Short mmCIF file of C-alpha atoms and ligand atoms in Angstrom, two decimals:
data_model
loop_
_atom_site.label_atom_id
_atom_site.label_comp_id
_atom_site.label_asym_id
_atom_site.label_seq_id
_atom_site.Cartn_x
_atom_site.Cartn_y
_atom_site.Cartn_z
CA UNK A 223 -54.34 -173.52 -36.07
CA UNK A 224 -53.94 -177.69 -35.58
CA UNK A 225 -50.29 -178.71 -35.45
CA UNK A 226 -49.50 -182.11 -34.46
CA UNK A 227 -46.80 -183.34 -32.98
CA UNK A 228 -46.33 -185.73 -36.39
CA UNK A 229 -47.35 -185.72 -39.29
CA UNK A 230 -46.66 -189.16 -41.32
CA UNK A 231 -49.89 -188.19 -42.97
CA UNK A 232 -48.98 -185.01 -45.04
CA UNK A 233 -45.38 -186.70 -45.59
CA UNK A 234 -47.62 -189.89 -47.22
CA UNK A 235 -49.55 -187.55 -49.07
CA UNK A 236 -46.50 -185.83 -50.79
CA UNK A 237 -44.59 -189.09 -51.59
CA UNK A 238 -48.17 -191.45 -52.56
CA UNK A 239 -46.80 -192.49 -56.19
CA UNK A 240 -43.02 -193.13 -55.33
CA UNK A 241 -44.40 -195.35 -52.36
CA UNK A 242 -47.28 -196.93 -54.09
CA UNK A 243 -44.72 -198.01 -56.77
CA UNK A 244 -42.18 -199.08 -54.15
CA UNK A 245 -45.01 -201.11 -52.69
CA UNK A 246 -46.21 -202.01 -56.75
CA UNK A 247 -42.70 -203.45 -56.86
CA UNK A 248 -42.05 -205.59 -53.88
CA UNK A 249 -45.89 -207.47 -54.05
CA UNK A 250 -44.63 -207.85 -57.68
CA UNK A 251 -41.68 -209.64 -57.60
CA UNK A 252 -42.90 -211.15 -54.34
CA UNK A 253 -39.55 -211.79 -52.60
CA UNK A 254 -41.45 -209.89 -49.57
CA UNK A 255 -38.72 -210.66 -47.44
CA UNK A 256 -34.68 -210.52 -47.19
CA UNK A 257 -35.34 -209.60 -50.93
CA UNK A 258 -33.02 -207.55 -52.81
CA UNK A 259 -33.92 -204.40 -51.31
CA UNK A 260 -32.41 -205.72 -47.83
CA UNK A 261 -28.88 -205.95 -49.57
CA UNK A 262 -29.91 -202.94 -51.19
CA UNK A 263 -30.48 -200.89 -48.34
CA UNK A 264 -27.32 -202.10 -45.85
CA UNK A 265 -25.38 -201.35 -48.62
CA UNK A 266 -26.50 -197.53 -48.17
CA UNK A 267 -26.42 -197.78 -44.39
CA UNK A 268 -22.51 -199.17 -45.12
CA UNK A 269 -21.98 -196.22 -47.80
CA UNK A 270 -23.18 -193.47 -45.52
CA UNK A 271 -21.42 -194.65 -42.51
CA UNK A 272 -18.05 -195.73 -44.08
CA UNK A 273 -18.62 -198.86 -42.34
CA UNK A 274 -17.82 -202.51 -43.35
CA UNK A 275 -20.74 -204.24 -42.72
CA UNK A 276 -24.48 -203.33 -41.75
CA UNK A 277 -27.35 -205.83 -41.16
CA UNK A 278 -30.82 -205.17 -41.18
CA UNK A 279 -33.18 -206.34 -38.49
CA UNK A 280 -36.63 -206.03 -37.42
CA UNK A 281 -36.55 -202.82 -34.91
CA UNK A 282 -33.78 -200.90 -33.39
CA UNK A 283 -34.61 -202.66 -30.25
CA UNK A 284 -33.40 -205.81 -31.63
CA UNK A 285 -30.60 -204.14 -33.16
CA UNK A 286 -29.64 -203.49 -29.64
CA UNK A 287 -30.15 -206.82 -28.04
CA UNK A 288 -28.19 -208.12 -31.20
CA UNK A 289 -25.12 -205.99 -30.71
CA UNK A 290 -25.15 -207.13 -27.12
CA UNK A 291 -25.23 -210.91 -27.42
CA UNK A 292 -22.64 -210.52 -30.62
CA UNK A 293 -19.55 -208.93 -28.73
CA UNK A 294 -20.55 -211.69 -25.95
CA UNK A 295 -22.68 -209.36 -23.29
CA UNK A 296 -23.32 -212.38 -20.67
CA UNK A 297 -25.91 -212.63 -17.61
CA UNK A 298 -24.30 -210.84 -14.81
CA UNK A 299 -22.00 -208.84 -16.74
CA UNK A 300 -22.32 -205.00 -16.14
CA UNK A 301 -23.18 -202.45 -19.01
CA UNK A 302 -23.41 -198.64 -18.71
CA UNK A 303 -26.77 -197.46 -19.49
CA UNK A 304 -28.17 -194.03 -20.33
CA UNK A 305 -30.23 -193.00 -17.44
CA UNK A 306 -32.37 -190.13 -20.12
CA UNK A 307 -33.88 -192.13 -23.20
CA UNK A 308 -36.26 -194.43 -24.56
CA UNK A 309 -36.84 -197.12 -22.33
CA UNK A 310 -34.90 -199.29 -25.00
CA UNK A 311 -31.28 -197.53 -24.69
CA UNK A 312 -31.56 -200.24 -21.36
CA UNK A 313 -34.32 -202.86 -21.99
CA UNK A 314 -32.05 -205.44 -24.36
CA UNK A 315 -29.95 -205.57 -21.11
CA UNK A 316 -32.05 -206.64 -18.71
CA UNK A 317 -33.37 -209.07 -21.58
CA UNK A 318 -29.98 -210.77 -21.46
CA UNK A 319 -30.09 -211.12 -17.44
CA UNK A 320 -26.86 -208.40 -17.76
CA UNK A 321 -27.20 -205.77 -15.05
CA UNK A 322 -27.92 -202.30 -16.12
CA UNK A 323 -25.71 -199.44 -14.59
CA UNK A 324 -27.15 -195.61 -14.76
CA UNK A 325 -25.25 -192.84 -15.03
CA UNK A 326 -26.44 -189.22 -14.66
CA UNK A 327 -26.98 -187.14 -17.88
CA UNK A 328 -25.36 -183.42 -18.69
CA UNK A 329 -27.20 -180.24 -19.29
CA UNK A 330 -26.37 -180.95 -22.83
CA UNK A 331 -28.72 -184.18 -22.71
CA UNK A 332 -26.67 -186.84 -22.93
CA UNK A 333 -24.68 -189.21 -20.67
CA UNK A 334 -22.14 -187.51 -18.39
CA UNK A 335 -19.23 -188.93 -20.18
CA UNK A 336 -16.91 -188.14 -17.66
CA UNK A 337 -18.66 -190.49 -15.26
CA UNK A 338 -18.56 -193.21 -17.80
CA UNK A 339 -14.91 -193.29 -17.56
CA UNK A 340 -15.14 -193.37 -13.60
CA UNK A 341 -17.53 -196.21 -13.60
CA UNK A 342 -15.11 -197.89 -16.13
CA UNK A 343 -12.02 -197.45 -13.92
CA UNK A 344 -13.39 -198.04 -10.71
CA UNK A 345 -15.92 -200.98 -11.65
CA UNK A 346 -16.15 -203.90 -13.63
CA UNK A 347 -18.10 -202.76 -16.91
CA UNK A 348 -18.05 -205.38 -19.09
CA UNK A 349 -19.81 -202.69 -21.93
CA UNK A 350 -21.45 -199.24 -22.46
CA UNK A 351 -24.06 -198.64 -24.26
CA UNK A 352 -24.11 -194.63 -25.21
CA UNK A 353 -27.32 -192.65 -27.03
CA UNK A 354 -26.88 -190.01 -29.30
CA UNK A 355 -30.44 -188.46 -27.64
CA UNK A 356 -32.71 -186.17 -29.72
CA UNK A 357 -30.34 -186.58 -33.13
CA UNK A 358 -26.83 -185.01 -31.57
CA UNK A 359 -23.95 -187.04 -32.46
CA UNK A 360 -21.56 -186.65 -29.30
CA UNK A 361 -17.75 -187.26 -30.00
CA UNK A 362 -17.05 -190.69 -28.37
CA UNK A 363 -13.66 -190.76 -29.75
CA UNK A 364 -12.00 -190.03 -26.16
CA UNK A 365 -14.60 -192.50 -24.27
CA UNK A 366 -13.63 -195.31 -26.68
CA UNK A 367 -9.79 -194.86 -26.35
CA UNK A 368 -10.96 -195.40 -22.62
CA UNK A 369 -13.14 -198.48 -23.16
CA UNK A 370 -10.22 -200.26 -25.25
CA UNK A 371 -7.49 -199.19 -22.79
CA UNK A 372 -9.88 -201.59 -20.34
CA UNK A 373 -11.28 -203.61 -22.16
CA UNK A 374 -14.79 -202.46 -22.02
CA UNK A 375 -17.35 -202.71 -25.29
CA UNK A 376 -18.93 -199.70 -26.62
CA UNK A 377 -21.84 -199.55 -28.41
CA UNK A 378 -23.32 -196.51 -29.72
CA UNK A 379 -27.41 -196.49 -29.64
CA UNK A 380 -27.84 -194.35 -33.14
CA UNK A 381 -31.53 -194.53 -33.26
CA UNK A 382 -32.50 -190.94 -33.36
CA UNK A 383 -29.41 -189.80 -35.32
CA UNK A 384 -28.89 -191.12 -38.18
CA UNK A 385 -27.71 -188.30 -40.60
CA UNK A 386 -26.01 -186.89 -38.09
CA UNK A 387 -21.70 -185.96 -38.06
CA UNK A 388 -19.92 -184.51 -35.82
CA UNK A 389 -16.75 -182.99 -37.48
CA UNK A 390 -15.00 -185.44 -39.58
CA UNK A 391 -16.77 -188.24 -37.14
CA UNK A 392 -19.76 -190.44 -38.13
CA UNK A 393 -22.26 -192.81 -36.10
CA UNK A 394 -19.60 -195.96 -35.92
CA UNK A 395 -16.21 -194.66 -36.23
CA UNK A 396 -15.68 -194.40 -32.53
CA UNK A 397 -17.06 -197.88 -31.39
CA UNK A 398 -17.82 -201.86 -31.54
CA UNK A 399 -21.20 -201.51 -33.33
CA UNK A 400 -23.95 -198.83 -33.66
CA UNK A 401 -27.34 -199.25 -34.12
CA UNK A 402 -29.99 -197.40 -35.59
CA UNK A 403 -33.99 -197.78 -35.27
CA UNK A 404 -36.44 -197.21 -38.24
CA UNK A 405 -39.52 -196.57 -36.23
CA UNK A 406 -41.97 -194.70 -37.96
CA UNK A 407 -41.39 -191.71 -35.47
CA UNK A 408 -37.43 -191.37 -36.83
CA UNK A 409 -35.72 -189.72 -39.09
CA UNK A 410 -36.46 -192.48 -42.20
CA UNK A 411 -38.94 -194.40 -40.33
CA UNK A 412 -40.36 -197.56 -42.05
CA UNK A 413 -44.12 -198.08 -42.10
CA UNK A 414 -43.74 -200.53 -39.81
CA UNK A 415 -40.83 -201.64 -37.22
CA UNK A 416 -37.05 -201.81 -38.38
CA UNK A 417 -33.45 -201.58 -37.64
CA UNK A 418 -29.84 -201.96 -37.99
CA UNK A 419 -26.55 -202.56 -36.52
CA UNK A 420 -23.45 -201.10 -38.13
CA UNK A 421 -20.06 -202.31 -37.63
CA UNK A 422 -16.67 -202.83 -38.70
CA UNK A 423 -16.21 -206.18 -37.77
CA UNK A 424 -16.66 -209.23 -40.08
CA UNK A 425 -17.66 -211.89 -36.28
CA UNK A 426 -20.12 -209.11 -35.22
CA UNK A 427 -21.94 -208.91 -38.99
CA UNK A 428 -21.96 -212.77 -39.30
CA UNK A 429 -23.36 -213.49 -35.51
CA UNK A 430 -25.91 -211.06 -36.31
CA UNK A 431 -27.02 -212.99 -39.42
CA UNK A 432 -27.65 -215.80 -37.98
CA UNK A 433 -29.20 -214.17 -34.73
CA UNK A 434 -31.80 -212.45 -36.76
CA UNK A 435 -32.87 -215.64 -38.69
CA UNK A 436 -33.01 -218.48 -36.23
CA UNK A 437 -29.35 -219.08 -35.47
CA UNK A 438 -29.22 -220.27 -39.50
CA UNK A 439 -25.75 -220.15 -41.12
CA UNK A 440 -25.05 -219.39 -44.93
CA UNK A 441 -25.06 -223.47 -45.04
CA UNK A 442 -28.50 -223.34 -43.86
CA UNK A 443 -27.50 -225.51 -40.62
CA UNK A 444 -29.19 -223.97 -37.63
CA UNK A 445 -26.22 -223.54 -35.33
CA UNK A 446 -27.26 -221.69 -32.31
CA UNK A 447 -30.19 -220.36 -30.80
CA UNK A 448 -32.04 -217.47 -33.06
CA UNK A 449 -34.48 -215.05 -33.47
CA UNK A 450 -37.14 -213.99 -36.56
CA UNK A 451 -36.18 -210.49 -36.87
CA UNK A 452 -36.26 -210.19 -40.57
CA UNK A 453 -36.79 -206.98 -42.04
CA UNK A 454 -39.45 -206.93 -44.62
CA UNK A 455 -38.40 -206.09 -48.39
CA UNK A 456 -40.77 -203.51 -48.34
CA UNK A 457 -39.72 -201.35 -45.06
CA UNK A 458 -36.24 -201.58 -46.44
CA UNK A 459 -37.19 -199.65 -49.67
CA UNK A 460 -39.50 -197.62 -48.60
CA UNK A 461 -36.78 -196.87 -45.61
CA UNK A 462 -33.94 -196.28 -48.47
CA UNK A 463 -36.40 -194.16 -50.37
CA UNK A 464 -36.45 -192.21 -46.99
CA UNK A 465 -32.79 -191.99 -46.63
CA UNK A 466 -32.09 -190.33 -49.99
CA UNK A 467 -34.33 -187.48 -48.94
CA UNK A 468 -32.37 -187.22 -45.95
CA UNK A 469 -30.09 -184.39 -46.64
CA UNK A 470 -32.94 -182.56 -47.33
CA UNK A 471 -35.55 -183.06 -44.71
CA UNK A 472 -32.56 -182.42 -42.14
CA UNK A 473 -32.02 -178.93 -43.69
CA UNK A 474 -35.48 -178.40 -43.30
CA UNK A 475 -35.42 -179.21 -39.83
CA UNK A 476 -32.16 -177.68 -38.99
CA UNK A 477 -34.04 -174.55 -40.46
CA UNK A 478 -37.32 -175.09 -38.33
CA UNK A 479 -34.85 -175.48 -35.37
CA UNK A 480 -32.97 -171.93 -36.07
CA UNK A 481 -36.40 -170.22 -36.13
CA UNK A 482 -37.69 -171.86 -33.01
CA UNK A 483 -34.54 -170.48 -31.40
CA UNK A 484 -35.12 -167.09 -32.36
CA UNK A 485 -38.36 -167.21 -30.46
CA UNK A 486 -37.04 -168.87 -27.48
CA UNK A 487 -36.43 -166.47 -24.42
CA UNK A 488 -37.21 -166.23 -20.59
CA UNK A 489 -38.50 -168.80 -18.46
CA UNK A 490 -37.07 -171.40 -21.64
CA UNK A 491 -33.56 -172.51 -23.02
CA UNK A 492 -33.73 -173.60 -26.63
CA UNK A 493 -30.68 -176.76 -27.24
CA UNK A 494 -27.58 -175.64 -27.68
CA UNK A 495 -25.32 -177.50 -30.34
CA UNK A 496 -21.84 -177.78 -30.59
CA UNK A 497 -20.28 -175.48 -33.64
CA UNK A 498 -19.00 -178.87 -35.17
CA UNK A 499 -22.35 -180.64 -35.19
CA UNK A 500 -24.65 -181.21 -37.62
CA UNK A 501 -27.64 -182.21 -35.30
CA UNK A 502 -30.38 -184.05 -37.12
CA UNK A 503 -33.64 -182.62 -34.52
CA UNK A 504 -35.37 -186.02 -34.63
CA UNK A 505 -36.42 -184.04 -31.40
CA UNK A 506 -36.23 -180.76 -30.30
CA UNK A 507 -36.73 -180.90 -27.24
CA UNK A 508 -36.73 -177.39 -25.19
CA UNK A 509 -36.08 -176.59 -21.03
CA UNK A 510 -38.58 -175.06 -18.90
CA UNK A 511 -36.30 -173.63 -16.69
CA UNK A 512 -39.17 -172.00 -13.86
CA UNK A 513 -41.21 -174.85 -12.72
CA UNK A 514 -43.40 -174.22 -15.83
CA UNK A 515 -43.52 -176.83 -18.19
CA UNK A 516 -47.06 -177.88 -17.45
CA UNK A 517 -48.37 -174.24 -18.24
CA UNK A 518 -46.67 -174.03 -21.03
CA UNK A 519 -47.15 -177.24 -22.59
CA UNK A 520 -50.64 -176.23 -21.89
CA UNK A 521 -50.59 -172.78 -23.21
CA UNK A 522 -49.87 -174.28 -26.64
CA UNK A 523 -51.84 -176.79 -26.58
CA UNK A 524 -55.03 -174.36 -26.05
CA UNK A 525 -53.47 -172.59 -29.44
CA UNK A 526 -53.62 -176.47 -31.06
CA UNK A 527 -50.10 -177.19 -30.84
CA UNK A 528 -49.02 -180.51 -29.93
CA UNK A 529 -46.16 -181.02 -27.49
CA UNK A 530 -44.33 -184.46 -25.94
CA UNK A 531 -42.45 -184.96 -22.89
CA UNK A 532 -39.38 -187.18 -23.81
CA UNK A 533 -38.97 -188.49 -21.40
CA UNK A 534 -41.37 -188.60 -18.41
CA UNK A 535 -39.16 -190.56 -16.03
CA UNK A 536 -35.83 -191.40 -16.09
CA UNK A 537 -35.23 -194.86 -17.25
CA UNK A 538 -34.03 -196.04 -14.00
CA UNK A 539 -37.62 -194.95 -12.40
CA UNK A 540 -39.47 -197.42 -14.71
CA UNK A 541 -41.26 -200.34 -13.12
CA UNK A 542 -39.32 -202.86 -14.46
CA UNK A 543 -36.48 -200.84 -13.14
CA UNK A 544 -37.44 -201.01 -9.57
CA UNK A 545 -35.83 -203.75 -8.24
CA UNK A 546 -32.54 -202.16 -7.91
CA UNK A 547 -33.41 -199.59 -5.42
CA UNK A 548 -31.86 -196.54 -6.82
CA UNK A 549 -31.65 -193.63 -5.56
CA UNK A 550 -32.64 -190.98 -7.34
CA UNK A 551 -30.24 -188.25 -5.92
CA UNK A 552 -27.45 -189.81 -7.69
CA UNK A 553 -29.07 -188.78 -11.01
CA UNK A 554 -29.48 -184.70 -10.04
CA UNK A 555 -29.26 -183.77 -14.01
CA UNK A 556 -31.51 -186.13 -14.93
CA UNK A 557 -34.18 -185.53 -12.56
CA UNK A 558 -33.83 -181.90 -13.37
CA UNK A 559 -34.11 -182.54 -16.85
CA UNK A 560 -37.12 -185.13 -17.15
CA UNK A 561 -38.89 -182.25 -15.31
CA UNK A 562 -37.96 -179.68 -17.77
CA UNK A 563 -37.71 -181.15 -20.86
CA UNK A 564 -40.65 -180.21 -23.46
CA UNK A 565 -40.75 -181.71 -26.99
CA UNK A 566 -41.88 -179.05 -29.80
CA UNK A 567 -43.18 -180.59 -33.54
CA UNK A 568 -40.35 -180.54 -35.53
CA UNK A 569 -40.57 -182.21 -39.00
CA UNK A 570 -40.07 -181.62 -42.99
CA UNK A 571 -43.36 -180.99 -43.71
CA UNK A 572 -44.14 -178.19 -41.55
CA UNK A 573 -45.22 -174.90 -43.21
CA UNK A 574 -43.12 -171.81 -42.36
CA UNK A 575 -46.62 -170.42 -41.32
CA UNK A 576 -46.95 -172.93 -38.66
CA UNK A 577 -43.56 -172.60 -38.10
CA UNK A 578 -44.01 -169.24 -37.23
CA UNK A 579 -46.85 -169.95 -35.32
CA UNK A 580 -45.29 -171.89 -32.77
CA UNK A 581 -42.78 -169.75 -32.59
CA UNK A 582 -45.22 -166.88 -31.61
CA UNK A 583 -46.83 -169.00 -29.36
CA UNK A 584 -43.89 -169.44 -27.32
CA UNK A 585 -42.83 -166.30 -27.30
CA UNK A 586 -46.36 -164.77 -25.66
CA UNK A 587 -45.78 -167.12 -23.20
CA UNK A 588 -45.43 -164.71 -19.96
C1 LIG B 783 -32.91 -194.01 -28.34
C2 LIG B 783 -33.66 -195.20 -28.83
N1 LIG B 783 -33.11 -196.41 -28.72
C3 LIG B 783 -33.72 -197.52 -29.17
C4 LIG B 783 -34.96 -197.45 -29.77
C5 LIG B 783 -35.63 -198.72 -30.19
O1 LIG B 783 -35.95 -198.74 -31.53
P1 LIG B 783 -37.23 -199.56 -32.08
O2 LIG B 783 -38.46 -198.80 -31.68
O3 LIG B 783 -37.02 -199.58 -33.56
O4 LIG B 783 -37.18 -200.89 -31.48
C6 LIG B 783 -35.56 -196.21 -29.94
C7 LIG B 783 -36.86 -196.12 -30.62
O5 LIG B 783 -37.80 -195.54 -30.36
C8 LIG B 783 -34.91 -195.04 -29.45
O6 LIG B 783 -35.46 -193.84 -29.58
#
């Protein structure tokens, strides 16, 4: 049996006529961008995340870099960075000439919160920039009491979990802005690049405007320096078309996740979520806990099944990365991790056959 790690192909094939007349719609009216379905679409990003404002950009990545520049990240100025994630969680910082600052993760993936709030205390942290990894939304509500009693920013990098609550908490309660990423990987990816910042604050949603188209203001007087980062009218509905499945597609991946777990035994450790947490699996990413992540990664790919490492390297082991000398045995979790952590298909459209078949698979691993 052939399962790959995506497949955007069999999700196409089971949505062609709503798309095609999404796409029939947009080329009709011909508004192709910052049309309607822009407005349309922050307007559910708002709705779903009880937030004030939400602005549409062109990837999550700019989202980020947005976000930053908005609540006045300058060159120099220190911000917190997720040491596990896309290389992006820590890119937009560099981008500003900011310095980025690694902390270590937790056997539960994500930053080692308590070492946030060291960092904070002892340094000066101008910001923080926190990833919900894999689709988990982590409480921040404790880290941002922390961040406003010193007057640090926190950001929340929402780009694999949107969807996802935590209790009565949502991406963006507990934080300056959020951002999300519509990547045609995520959760409602576009067919193209797009993304979003979320945030309660009328400065933030207004900067952000203007960033993303050329520094222009609602006068049309170009006021500062901006970017192009216009999201197309036709990623945004095809993107809110996505979203209103949601609910849906995450049940069927919450499901896929239960059965992978019941598989999951010796020599492994399935993720563990907390009882309050409706994770959203944009990943599911298991540990190979006896230096054996290479034979199994290659046990199921000889079956046809298609695994990821996310991520190879910790971010602060990049290349562009280099220059500030870190040492790695500051980051003991996250070493640990990027050599443990394999990446299992995980999306709507799998069959409970193949389901089942992974699931097999791992368990005559021996
Ligand atoms: C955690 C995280 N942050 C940021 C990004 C950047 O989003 P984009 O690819 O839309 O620029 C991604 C996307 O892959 C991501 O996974």
């Amino acid at each position: 049996m052939k399962i790959p790690f995506m497949r955007l192909d069999r999700q196409y094939a089971l949505h062609k006529n709503e798309i095609l007349s999404i796409c029939d719609n947009v080329f009709s009216h011909g508004k192709v961008l910052q049309g309607k379905e822009v407005e349309s679409l922050e307007n559910k990003l708002s709705e779903i995340h009880r937030a004030k404002h939400s602005v549409a950009v062109n990837s999550g990545t700019d989202a980020l870099y947005f976000a930053l520049l908005s609540l006045g990240v300058l060159p120099g100025d220190k911000v917190i960075v997720p040491s596990l994630s896309f290389i992006a969680s820590a890119s937009p910082v560099e981008r500003i000439g900011a310095i980025p600052v690694f902390v270590d993760s937790t056997l539960q993936y994500h930053s080692d919160i308590d070492q946030i709030i060291n960092r904070i205390k002892k340094d000066d942290i101008k910001c923080v920039i926190f990833v919900h990894l894999y689709g988990e939304l982590v409480d921040l509500s404790s880290l941002y009491e922390e961040c406003k009693k010193y007057n640090v920013i926190l950001i929340e990098d929402g780009a694999q979990a949107l969807g996802s609550v935590n209790g009565d908490y949502i991406l963006g309660d507990n934080s300056d802005a959020a951002t999300l990423s519509f990547d045609p990987m995520k959760i409602a990816g576009a067919y193209g690049s797009g993304g979003a910042v979320i945030t309660k604050s009328d400065f933030i949603q207004e900067e952000i405007v203007k960033l993303r188209y050329h520094g222009r203001d609602v006068n049309r007087h170009y006021i500062n320096l901006g970017y192009n980062s216009q999201m197309s009218s036709l990623q945004a509905a095809i993107i809110e078309f996505k979203i209103k499945k949601m609910t849906h597609w995450t049940n069927k991946r919450i499901n896929i996740s239960k059965k992978y777990e019941s598989y999951i035994s010796g020599g492994m450790i399935a993720p563990k979520e907390n009882n309050n947490i409706t994770h959203v699996y944009h990943k599911y990413a298991i540990r190979c806990t006896e230096n054996n992540r290479d034979e199994i990664k290659s046990h199921l790919s000889r079956l046809g099944i298609q695994t990821m490492i996310h991520y190879e390297k910790p971010i602060y082991a990049e290349p562009m990365f280099a220059s500030y000398k870190l040492d790695k045995n500051q980051f003991p979790v996250t070493e640990k991790l990027t050599n443990e952590l394999l990446s299992l298909p995980i999306y709507p459209e799998l069959l409970d056959e193949e389901v089942d078949f992974v699931g097999v698979s791992l368990s005559k691993f021996s």
